[in-house]
Coordinates of C-alpha atoms and ligand atoms in Angstrom, one line a residue:
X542 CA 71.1 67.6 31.2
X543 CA 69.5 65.9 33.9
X544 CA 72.1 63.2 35.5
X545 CA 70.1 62.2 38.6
X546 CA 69.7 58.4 39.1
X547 CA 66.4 57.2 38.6
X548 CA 63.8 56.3 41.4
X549 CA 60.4 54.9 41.2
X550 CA 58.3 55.8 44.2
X551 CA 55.4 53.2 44.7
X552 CA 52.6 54.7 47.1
X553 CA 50.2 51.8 49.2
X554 CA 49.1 54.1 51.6
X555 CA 49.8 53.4 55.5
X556 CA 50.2 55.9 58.5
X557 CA 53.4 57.2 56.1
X558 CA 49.9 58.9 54.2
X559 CA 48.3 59.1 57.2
X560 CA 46.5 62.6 58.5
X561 CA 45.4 63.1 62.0
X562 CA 43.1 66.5 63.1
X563 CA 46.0 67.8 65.4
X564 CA 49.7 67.8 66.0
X565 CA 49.5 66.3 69.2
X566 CA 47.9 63.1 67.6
X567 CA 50.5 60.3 67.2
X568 CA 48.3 57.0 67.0
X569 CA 44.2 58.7 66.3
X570 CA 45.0 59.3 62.8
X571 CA 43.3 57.9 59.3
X572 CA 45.7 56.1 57.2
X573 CA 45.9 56.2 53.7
X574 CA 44.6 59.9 52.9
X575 CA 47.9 61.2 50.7
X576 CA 48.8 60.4 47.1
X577 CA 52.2 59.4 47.0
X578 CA 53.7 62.6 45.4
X579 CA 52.8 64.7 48.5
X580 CA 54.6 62.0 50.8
X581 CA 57.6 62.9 48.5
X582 CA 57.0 66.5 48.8
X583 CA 57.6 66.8 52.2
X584 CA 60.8 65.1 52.2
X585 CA 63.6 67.9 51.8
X586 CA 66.6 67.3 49.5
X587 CA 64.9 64.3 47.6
X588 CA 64.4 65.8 44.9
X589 CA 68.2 67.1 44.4
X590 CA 69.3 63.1 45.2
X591 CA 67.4 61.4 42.3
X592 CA 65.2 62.1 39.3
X593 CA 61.8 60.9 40.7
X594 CA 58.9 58.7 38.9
X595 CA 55.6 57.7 40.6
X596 CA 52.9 55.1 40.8
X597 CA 50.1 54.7 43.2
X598 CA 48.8 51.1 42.8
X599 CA 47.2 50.8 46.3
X600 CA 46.0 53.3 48.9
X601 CA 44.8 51.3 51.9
X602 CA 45.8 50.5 55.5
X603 CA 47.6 48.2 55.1
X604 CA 45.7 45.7 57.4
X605 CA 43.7 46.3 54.5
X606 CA 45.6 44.6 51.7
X607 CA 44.7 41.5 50.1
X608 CA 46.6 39.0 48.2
X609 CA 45.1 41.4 44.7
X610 CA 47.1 44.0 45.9
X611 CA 49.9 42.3 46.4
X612 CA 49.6 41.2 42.6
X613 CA 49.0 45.7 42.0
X614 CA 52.0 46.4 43.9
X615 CA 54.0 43.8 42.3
X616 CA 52.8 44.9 38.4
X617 CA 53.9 48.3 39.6
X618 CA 57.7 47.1 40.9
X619 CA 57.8 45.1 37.4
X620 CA 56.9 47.9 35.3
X621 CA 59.2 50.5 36.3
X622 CA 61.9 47.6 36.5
X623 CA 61.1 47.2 33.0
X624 CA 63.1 50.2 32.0
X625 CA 66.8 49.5 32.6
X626 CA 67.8 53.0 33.6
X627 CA 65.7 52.7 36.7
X628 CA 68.4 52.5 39.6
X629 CA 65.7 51.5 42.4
X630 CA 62.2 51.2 44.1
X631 CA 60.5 52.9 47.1
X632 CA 57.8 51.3 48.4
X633 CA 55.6 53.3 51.0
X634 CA 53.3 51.0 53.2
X635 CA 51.1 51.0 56.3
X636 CA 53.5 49.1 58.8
X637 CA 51.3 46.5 60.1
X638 CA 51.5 44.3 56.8
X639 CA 54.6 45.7 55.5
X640 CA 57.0 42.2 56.1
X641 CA 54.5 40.3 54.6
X642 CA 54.1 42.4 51.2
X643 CA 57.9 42.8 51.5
X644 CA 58.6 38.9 51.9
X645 CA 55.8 38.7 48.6
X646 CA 57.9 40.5 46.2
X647 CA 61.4 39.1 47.9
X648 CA 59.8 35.8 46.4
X649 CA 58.5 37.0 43.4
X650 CA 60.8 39.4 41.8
X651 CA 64.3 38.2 41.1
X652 CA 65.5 41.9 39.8
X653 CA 69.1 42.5 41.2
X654 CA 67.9 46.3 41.5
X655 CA 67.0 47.2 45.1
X656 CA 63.4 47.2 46.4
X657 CA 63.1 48.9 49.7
X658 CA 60.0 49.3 51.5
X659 CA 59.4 51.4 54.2
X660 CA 56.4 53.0 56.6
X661 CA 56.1 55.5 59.6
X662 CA 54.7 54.9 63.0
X663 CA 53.2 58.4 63.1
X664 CA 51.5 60.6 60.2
X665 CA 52.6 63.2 58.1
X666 CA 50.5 65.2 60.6
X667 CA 51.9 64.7 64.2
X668 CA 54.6 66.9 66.3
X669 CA 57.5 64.6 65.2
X670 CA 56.5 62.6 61.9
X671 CA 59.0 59.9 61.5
X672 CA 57.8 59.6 57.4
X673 CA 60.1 61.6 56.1
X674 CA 63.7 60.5 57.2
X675 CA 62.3 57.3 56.3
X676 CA 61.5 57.9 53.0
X677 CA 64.9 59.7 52.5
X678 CA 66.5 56.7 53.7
X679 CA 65.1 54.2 52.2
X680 CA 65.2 56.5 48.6
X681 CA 69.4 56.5 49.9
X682 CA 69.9 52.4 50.2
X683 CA 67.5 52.3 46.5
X684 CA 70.3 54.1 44.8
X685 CA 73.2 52.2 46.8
X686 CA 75.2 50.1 45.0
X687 CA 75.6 48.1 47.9
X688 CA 72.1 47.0 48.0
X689 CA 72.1 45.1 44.9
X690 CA 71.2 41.5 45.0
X691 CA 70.1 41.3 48.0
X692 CA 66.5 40.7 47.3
X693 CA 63.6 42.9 49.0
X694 CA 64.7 45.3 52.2
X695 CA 63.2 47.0 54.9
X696 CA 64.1 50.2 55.5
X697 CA 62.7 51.9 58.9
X698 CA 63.8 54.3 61.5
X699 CA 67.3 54.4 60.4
X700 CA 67.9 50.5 60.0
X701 CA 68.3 48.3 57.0
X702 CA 66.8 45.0 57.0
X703 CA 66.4 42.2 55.0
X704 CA 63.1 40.6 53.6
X705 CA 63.4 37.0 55.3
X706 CA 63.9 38.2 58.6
X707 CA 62.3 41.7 59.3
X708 CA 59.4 41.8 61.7
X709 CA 57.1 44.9 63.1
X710 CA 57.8 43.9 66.9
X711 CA 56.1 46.8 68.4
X712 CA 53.0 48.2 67.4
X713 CA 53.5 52.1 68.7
X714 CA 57.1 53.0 68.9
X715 CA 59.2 54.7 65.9
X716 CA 62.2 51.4 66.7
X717 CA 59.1 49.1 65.8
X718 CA 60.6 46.7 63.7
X719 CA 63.9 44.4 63.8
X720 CA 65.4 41.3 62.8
X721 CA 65.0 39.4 65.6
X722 CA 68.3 37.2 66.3
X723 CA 69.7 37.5 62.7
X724 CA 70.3 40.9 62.9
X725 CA 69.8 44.0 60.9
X726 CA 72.0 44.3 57.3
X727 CA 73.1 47.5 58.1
X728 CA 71.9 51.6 59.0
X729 CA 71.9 54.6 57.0
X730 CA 73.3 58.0 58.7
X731 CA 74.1 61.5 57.3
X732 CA 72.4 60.2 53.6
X733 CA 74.7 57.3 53.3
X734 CA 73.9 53.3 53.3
X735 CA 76.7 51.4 55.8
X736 CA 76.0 47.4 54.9
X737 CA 77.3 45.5 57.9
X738 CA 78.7 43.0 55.3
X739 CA 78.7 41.8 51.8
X740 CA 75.4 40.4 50.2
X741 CA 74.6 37.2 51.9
X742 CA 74.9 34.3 49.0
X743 CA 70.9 33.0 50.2
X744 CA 69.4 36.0 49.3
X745 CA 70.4 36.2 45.4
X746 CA 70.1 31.8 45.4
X747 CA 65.9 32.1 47.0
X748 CA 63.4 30.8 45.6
X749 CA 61.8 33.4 43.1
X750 CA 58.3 32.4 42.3
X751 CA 56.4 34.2 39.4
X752 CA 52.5 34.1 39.5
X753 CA 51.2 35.2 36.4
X754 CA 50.2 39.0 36.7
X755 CA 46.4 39.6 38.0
X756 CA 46.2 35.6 38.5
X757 CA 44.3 35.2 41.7
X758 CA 46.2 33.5 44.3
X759 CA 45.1 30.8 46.6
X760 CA 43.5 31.2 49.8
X761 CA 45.8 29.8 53.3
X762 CA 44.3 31.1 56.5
X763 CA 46.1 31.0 59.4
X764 CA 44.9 29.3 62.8
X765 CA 47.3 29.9 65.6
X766 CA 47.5 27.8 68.7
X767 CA 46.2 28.4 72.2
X768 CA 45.5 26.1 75.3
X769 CA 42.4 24.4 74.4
X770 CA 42.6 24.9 70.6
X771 CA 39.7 22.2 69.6
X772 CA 38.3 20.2 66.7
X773 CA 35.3 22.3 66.5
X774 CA 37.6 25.6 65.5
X775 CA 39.8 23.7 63.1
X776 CA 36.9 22.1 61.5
X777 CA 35.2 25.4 60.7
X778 CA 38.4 26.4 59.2
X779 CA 38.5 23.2 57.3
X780 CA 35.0 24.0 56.7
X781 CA 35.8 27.1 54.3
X782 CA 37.8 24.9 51.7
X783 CA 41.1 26.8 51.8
X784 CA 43.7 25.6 49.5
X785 CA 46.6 25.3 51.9
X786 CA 46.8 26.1 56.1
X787 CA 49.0 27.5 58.0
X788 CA 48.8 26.2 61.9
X789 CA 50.9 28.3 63.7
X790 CA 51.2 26.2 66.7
X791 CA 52.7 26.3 70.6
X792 CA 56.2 26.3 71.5
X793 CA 58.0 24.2 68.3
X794 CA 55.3 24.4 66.4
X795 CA 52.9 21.9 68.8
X796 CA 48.9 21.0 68.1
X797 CA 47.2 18.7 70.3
X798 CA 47.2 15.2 69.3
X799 CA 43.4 15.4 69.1
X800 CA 43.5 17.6 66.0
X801 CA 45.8 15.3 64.0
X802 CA 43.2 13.0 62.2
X803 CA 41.5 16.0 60.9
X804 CA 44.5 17.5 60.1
X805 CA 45.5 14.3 58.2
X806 CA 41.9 14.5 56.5
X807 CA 42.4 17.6 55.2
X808 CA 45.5 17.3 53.9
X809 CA 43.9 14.1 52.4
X810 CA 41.4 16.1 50.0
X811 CA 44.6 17.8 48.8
X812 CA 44.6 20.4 51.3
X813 CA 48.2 21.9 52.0
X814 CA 49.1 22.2 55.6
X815 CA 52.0 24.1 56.9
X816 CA 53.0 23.6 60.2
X817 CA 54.7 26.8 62.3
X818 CA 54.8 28.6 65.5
X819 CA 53.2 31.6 67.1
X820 CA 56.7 31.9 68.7
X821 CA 58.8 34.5 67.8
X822 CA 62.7 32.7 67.2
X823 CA 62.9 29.3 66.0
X824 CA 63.4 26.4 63.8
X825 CA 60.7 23.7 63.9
X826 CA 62.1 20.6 64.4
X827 CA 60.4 18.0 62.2
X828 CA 59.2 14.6 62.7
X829 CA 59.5 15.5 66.7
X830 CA 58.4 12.9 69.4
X831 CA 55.7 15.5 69.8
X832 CA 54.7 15.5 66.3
X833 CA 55.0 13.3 63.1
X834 CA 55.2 15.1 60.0
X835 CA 55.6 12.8 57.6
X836 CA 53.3 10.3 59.0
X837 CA 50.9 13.0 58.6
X838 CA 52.0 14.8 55.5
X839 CA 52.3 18.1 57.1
X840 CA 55.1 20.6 56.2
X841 CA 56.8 23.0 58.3
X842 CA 58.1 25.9 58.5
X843 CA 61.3 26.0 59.4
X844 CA 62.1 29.2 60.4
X845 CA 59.1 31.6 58.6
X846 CA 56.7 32.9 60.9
X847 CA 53.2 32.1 60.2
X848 CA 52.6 34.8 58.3
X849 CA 55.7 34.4 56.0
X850 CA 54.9 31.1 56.0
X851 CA 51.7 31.8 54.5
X852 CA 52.7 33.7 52.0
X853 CA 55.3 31.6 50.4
X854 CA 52.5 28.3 50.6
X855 CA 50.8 31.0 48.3
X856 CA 53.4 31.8 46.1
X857 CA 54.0 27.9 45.7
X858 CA 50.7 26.8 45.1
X859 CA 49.7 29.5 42.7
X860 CA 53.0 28.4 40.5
X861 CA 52.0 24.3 40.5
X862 CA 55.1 23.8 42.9
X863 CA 55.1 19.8 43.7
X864 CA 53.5 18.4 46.6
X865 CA 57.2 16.9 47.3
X866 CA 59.2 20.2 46.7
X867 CA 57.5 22.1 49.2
X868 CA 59.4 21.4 52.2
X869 CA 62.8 22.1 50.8
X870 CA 61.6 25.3 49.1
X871 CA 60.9 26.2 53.3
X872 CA 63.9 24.6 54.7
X873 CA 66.1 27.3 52.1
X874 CA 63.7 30.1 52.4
Ligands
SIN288 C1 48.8 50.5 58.5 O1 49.5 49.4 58.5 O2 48.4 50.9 57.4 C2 48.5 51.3 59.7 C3 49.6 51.3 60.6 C4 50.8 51.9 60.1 O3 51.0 52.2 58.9 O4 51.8 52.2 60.9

């Protein structure tokens, strides 16, 4: 009798499925070019740690991946959820969107089974692949006890890390992703998960937003900030009738005073705008002397960079959330 836990490995594609034409290629690679069971495959003594189930929803770069995906990808974590002797989910994904589809499903699946994504820097293909530890790693933390309830993780080059926090911060090394000043959760050594602590209370209370599966969700570009951001650029923006904005501004989340009555137009013809920073640490302070929200009616971020910020605008206004709820969804987020 088989009495392996039960893990559902979700493929997206990514540099993790990546092939280059040589060993000695580390970053001239294509990504996306192998199904999810042959990422599996070359991960020795998975198979002996868990029973293993597949689904391929995706297979893109993951610069590639749109918000329809995100909906695929999420179907896919439902689904094998759906069956209560699954233990966990593996996500493999391209690293350059990974926080943002892992901070998607962090808001929109409220299972208290783990969810771990993870990626590689290099392909399956190079000298030194770093794929495959992660993969086994990440498979480890799935089937941790420990990792229950604490919503959507990250796991990469040997480092556990939480959904609200977890950033790529380098675009080329293996160490490219941590958790800025928060922290990572914990590591995982010798096939074992090491938590630095108990599950922090704010990840089992967020917000858990449920679009309706295959519902297209609203479209929230992001502008970031730059000496000498004009009218003329946020006008075209404006121009392309999003349903909600994120400006990711200077410093504490600053826009020249020049853009503010368009800003206020916009958000005027029921146009949500979300106001952030293209810094990397930080809480926006609202209603500043630099900058009036709620003169203006503009939200912020509080601590979610833009592109997290973005996403959970996305996740709000595809479930109805109130105009007046918004802000405190972000301030606990
Ligand atoms: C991608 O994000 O798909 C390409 C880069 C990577 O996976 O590291």
């Amino acid at each position: 009798m088989n009495t392996l836990p039960s893990l559902l490995i979700i493929g997206t594609g990514g540099t993790i499925a990546g092939a280059g034409a040589s060993p000695e290629l580390s970053t001239r690679y294509q990504a996306a070019q192998v199904p999810v069971q042959a990422v599996a495959a070359a991960v020795p003594g998975l198979e002996a740690r868990a029973s293993l189930r597949f689904a391929q929803p995706v297979q893109k770069a993951s610069y590639e991946i749109d918000s329809a995906d995100w909906q695929a990808i999420r179907a896919a974590v439902l689904a094998g959820l759906a069956d209560p002797a699954l233990a966990g989910v593996v996500i493999t994904h391209g690293t350059d969107t990974l926080e943002e589809t892992a901070f998607w499903l962090h808001h929109s699946v409220a299972d208290p089974r783990p969810v771990v994504l993870t990626g590689a820097m290099r392909p399956g293909t190079a000298h030194s692949p770093d794929g495959p530890a992660n993969v086994f790693n990440a498979a480890m933390v799935a089937l941790s006890a420990q990792a229950r309830n604490r919503g959507t993780l990250v796991v990469m080059n040997e480092r556990i890390h939480g959904a609200a926090f977890v950033g790529k911060r380098h675009f080329a090394s293996v160490q490219a992703f941590d958790s800025g000043s928060a922290g990572e959760l914990g590591s995982v050594a010798d096939g074992v998960a090491v938590f630095h602590g108990d599950a922090d209370p704010r990840a089992a209370r967020r917000a858990v937003l449920a679009p309706p599966a295959g519902q297209a969700l609203p479209r929230v570009p992001i502008l970031s900030g730059h000496a000498g951001l004009d009218a003329l650029t946020l006008q075209a923006v404006i121009d392309t009738r999003p349903d909600g904005l994120v400006l990711a501004g200077t410093g504490n989340g600053n826009l020249p005073a020049a853009l503010r009555p368009l800003i206020g137009s916009a958000i005027g013809r029921g146009v949500a705008v979300v106001r952030a920073s293209r810094g990397l640490e930080g809480t926006i302070t609202r209603d500043s002397p630099m900058f009036d929200d709620s003169g203006l009616g503009t939200i912020t971020a509080g601590r979610l960079p833009p592109a997290k910020a973005r996403v959970l605008l996305m996740l709000m206004l595809a479930c109805g959330v109130p105009a007046q709820q918004r802000q405190a969804l972000f301030d606990a987020a």
